[in-house]
């Protein structure tokens, strides 16, 4: 049996077409999957043929374990058999293995990019897909403007003070749910500068010893989360009350409720639990 790399990114198919090729079809932002209770699986080419759906914005995203992977958009008013269901991608973070979830995230990012760039931002003409096996781009046949998939970088940071971590409640969170601090990177700003600015703007404290932790594509709607750890330096908690309505220091024995998922925000909190 041939050994394949787990995932290989590509604009065009890398292997011969197969009924086992994986498809990530979205309807109104939700992924269509095969479902059996808490067990879900990604649809294959064979599954999709049997569903007889009208597919739009078809894009190849690469290959997984030697099978090509594609994403596409389908209509909102669709009829599905009982074993095929629509899932919000956030609800799948605990149901899909990490590699599959990241492919689903990439699919949604690419579909959002194509849907939001249907018309040229310069002259308003309809955009076309660039015919290339190595480059993913949309171009305007009228004025020549070209655009490529873009992502908005954001930082997310776990701040510690001795044996405690800073957790905050965002006004958009469900009641009683806390998380670490996050925010979008501004133009001309390094990730570390963004960490310092966002923490000070939202919480009113300054941090030191900023260290890279990891990263994760986050398709809600088009971000990549770049994670850090940092230590408290000075200042008193003073929330901005625009996004953050409450924040405090918590030891691992008194942690408030937080969402447990495959998100890198959860990883940061669980890093703190293991190391403090």
PDB file of N, CA, C and O in Angstrom, residues 27-59:
ATOM      1  N   UNK A  27     -24.367  24.564   2.919  1.00  0.00           N
ATOM      2  CA  UNK A  27     -25.641  25.204   2.611  1.00  0.00           C
ATOM      3  C   UNK A  27     -25.906  26.256   3.681  1.00  0.00           C
ATOM      4  O   UNK A  27     -26.007  25.924   4.870  1.00  0.00           O
ATOM      5  N   UNK A  28     -25.959  27.523   3.261  1.00  0.00           N
ATOM      6  CA  UNK A  28     -26.194  28.622   4.196  1.00  0.00           C
ATOM      7  C   UNK A  28     -25.209  28.584   5.379  1.00  0.00           C
ATOM      8  O   UNK A  28     -25.585  28.794   6.528  1.00  0.00           O
ATOM      9  N   UNK A  29     -23.954  28.298   5.079  1.00  0.00           N
ATOM     10  CA  UNK A  29     -22.912  28.306   6.101  1.00  0.00           C
ATOM     11  C   UNK A  29     -22.811  27.042   6.930  1.00  0.00           C
ATOM     12  O   UNK A  29     -21.961  26.950   7.818  1.00  0.00           O
ATOM     13  N   UNK A  30     -23.658  26.050   6.640  1.00  0.00           N
ATOM     14  CA  UNK A  30     -23.632  24.804   7.406  1.00  0.00           C
ATOM     15  C   UNK A  30     -23.127  23.657   6.533  1.00  0.00           C
ATOM     16  O   UNK A  30     -23.439  23.591   5.347  1.00  0.00           O
ATOM     17  N   UNK A  31     -22.361  22.766   7.157  1.00  0.00           N
ATOM     18  CA  UNK A  31     -21.765  21.651   6.434  1.00  0.00           C
ATOM     19  C   UNK A  31     -22.741  20.475   6.371  1.00  0.00           C
ATOM     20  O   UNK A  31     -23.359  20.112   7.374  1.00  0.00           O
ATOM     21  N   UNK A  32     -22.841  19.866   5.194  1.00  0.00           N
ATOM     22  CA  UNK A  32     -23.679  18.684   5.018  1.00  0.00           C
ATOM     23  C   UNK A  32     -22.825  17.450   5.264  1.00  0.00           C
ATOM     24  O   UNK A  32     -21.800  17.250   4.604  1.00  0.00           O
ATOM     25  N   UNK A  33     -23.221  16.623   6.227  1.00  0.00           N
ATOM     26  CA  UNK A  33     -22.447  15.435   6.591  1.00  0.00           C
ATOM     27  C   UNK A  33     -23.373  14.237   6.764  1.00  0.00           C
ATOM     28  O   UNK A  33     -24.590  14.380   6.896  1.00  0.00           O
ATOM     29  N   UNK A  34     -22.777  13.054   6.779  1.00  0.00           N
ATOM     30  CA  UNK A  34     -23.518  11.849   7.139  1.00  0.00           C
ATOM     31  C   UNK A  34     -23.516  11.745   8.653  1.00  0.00           C
ATOM     32  O   UNK A  34     -22.469  11.895   9.295  1.00  0.00           O
ATOM     33  N   UNK A  35     -24.672  11.520   9.255  1.00  0.00           N
ATOM     34  CA  UNK A  35     -24.783  11.557  10.708  1.00  0.00           C
ATOM     35  C   UNK A  35     -25.455  10.310  11.254  1.00  0.00           C
ATOM     36  O   UNK A  35     -26.469   9.843  10.731  1.00  0.00           O
ATOM     37  N   UNK A  36     -24.859   9.779  12.332  1.00  0.00           N
ATOM     38  CA  UNK A  36     -25.436   8.652  13.056  1.00  0.00           C
ATOM     39  C   UNK A  36     -25.245   8.921  14.543  1.00  0.00           C
ATOM     40  O   UNK A  36     -24.242   8.551  15.137  1.00  0.00           O
ATOM     41  N   UNK A  37     -26.190   9.638  15.102  1.00  0.00           N
ATOM     42  CA  UNK A  37     -26.057  10.047  16.496  1.00  0.00           C
ATOM     43  C   UNK A  37     -24.957  11.078  16.626  1.00  0.00           C
ATOM     44  O   UNK A  37     -24.947  12.095  15.943  1.00  0.00           O
ATOM     45  N   UNK A  38     -23.990  10.804  17.514  1.00  0.00           N
ATOM     46  CA  UNK A  38     -22.851  11.700  17.693  1.00  0.00           C
ATOM     47  C   UNK A  38     -21.710  11.384  16.739  1.00  0.00           C
ATOM     48  O   UNK A  38     -20.654  12.023  16.797  1.00  0.00           O
ATOM     49  N   UNK A  39     -21.899  10.402  15.869  1.00  0.00           N
ATOM     50  CA  UNK A  39     -20.873  10.068  14.891  1.00  0.00           C
ATOM     51  C   UNK A  39     -21.219  10.723  13.556  1.00  0.00           C
ATOM     52  O   UNK A  39     -22.301  10.513  13.010  1.00  0.00           O
ATOM     53  N   UNK A  40     -20.294  11.519  13.053  1.00  0.00           N
ATOM     54  CA  UNK A  40     -20.509  12.163  11.765  1.00  0.00           C
ATOM     55  C   UNK A  40     -19.332  11.840  10.849  1.00  0.00           C
ATOM     56  O   UNK A  40     -18.214  11.603  11.318  1.00  0.00           O
ATOM     57  N   UNK A  41     -19.587  11.811   9.559  1.00  0.00           N
ATOM     58  CA  UNK A  41     -18.527  11.555   8.591  1.00  0.00           C
ATOM     59  C   UNK A  41     -18.729  12.447   7.380  1.00  0.00           C
ATOM     60  O   UNK A  41     -19.855  12.837   7.042  1.00  0.00           O
ATOM     61  N   UNK A  42     -17.622  12.762   6.725  1.00  0.00           N
ATOM     62  CA  UNK A  42     -17.654  13.628   5.553  1.00  0.00           C
ATOM     63  C   UNK A  42     -18.195  12.855   4.350  1.00  0.00           C
ATOM     64  O   UNK A  42     -17.935  11.660   4.178  1.00  0.00           O
ATOM     65  N   UNK A  43     -18.939  13.535   3.507  1.00  0.00           N
ATOM     66  CA  UNK A  43     -19.525  12.891   2.339  1.00  0.00           C
ATOM     67  C   UNK A  43     -18.457  12.552   1.300  1.00  0.00           C
ATOM     68  O   UNK A  43     -17.440  13.232   1.180  1.00  0.00           O
ATOM     69  N   UNK A  44     -18.706  11.482   0.569  1.00  0.00           N
ATOM     70  CA  UNK A  44     -17.847  11.098  -0.546  1.00  0.00           C
ATOM     71  C   UNK A  44     -18.499  11.520  -1.862  1.00  0.00           C
ATOM     72  O   UNK A  44     -19.663  11.946  -1.892  1.00  0.00           O
ATOM     73  N   UNK A  45     -17.755  11.369  -2.934  1.00  0.00           N
ATOM     74  CA  UNK A  45     -18.289  11.668  -4.260  1.00  0.00           C
ATOM     75  C   UNK A  45     -19.532  10.815  -4.532  1.00  0.00           C
ATOM     76  O   UNK A  45     -20.526  11.293  -5.103  1.00  0.00           O
ATOM     77  N   UNK A  46     -19.494   9.549  -4.117  1.00  0.00           N
ATOM     78  CA  UNK A  46     -20.639   8.650  -4.302  1.00  0.00           C
ATOM     79  C   UNK A  46     -21.860   9.152  -3.546  1.00  0.00           C
ATOM     80  O   UNK A  46     -22.980   9.157  -4.074  1.00  0.00           O
ATOM     81  N   UNK A  47     -21.663   9.588  -2.288  1.00  0.00           N
ATOM     82  CA  UNK A  47     -22.768  10.143  -1.503  1.00  0.00           C
ATOM     83  C   UNK A  47     -23.397  11.331  -2.217  1.00  0.00           C
ATOM     84  O   UNK A  47     -24.626  11.457  -2.286  1.00  0.00           O
ATOM     85  N   UNK A  48     -22.541  12.214  -2.722  1.00  0.00           N
ATOM     86  CA  UNK A  48     -23.033  13.451  -3.326  1.00  0.00           C
ATOM     87  C   UNK A  48     -23.819  13.160  -4.602  1.00  0.00           C
ATOM     88  O   UNK A  48     -24.841  13.805  -4.883  1.00  0.00           O
ATOM     89  N   UNK A  49     -23.372  12.181  -5.386  1.00  0.00           N
ATOM     90  CA  UNK A  49     -24.102  11.816  -6.600  1.00  0.00           C
ATOM     91  C   UNK A  49     -25.503  11.326  -6.248  1.00  0.00           C
ATOM     92  O   UNK A  49     -26.476  11.644  -6.932  1.00  0.00           O
ATOM     93  N   UNK A  50     -25.629  10.563  -5.177  1.00  0.00           N
ATOM     94  CA  UNK A  50     -26.932  10.038  -4.777  1.00  0.00           C
ATOM     95  C   UNK A  50     -27.869  11.122  -4.267  1.00  0.00           C
ATOM     96  O   UNK A  50     -29.094  10.982  -4.335  1.00  0.00           O
ATOM     97  N   UNK A  51     -27.310  12.221  -3.759  1.00  0.00           N
ATOM     98  CA  UNK A  51     -28.140  13.304  -3.235  1.00  0.00           C
ATOM     99  C   UNK A  51     -28.697  14.184  -4.357  1.00  0.00           C
ATOM    100  O   UNK A  51     -29.690  14.897  -4.161  1.00  0.00           O
ATOM    101  N   UNK A  52     -28.021  14.179  -5.503  1.00  0.00           N
ATOM    102  CA  UNK A  52     -28.498  14.906  -6.681  1.00  0.00           C
ATOM    103  C   UNK A  52     -28.725  16.393  -6.372  1.00  0.00           C
ATOM    104  O   UNK A  52     -29.802  16.949  -6.630  1.00  0.00           O
ATOM    105  N   UNK A  53     -27.707  17.033  -5.824  1.00  0.00           N
ATOM    106  CA  UNK A  53     -27.790  18.443  -5.471  1.00  0.00           C
ATOM    107  C   UNK A  53     -27.150  19.294  -6.567  1.00  0.00           C
ATOM    108  O   UNK A  53     -26.257  18.851  -7.280  1.00  0.00           O
ATOM    109  N   UNK A  54     -27.595  20.536  -6.662  1.00  0.00           N
ATOM    110  CA  UNK A  54     -26.983  21.485  -7.607  1.00  0.00           C
ATOM    111  C   UNK A  54     -25.783  22.134  -6.919  1.00  0.00           C
ATOM    112  O   UNK A  54     -25.932  22.810  -5.901  1.00  0.00           O
ATOM    113  N   UNK A  55     -24.597  21.926  -7.475  1.00  0.00           N
ATOM    114  CA  UNK A  55     -23.359  22.370  -6.839  1.00  0.00           C
ATOM    115  C   UNK A  55     -22.858  23.663  -7.475  1.00  0.00           C
ATOM    116  O   UNK A  55     -22.848  23.812  -8.698  1.00  0.00           O
ATOM    117  N   UNK A  56     -22.415  24.602  -6.621  1.00  0.00           N
ATOM    118  CA  UNK A  56     -21.854  25.866  -7.083  1.00  0.00           C
ATOM    119  C   UNK A  56     -20.516  26.113  -6.405  1.00  0.00           C
ATOM    120  O   UNK A  56     -20.220  25.531  -5.357  1.00  0.00           O
ATOM    121  N   UNK A  57     -19.736  27.009  -6.983  1.00  0.00           N
ATOM    122  CA  UNK A  57     -18.438  27.424  -6.409  1.00  0.00           C
ATOM    123  C   UNK A  57     -17.541  26.226  -6.089  1.00  0.00           C
ATOM    124  O   UNK A  57     -16.877  26.192  -5.052  1.00  0.00           O
ATOM    125  N   UNK A  58     -17.530  25.232  -6.954  1.00  0.00           N
ATOM    126  CA  UNK A  58     -16.720  24.033  -6.695  1.00  0.00           C
ATOM    127  C   UNK A  58     -15.233  24.386  -6.722  1.00  0.00           C
ATOM    128  O   UNK A  58     -14.757  25.028  -7.649  1.00  0.00           O
ATOM    129  N   UNK A  59     -14.520  23.971  -5.684  1.00  0.00           N
ATOM    130  CA  UNK A  59     -13.080  24.202  -5.624  1.00  0.00           C
ATOM    131  C   UNK A  59     -12.388  22.954  -5.075  1.00  0.00           C
ATOM    132  O   UNK A  59     -12.882  22.322  -4.139  1.00  0.00           O
TER     133      UNK A  59
END
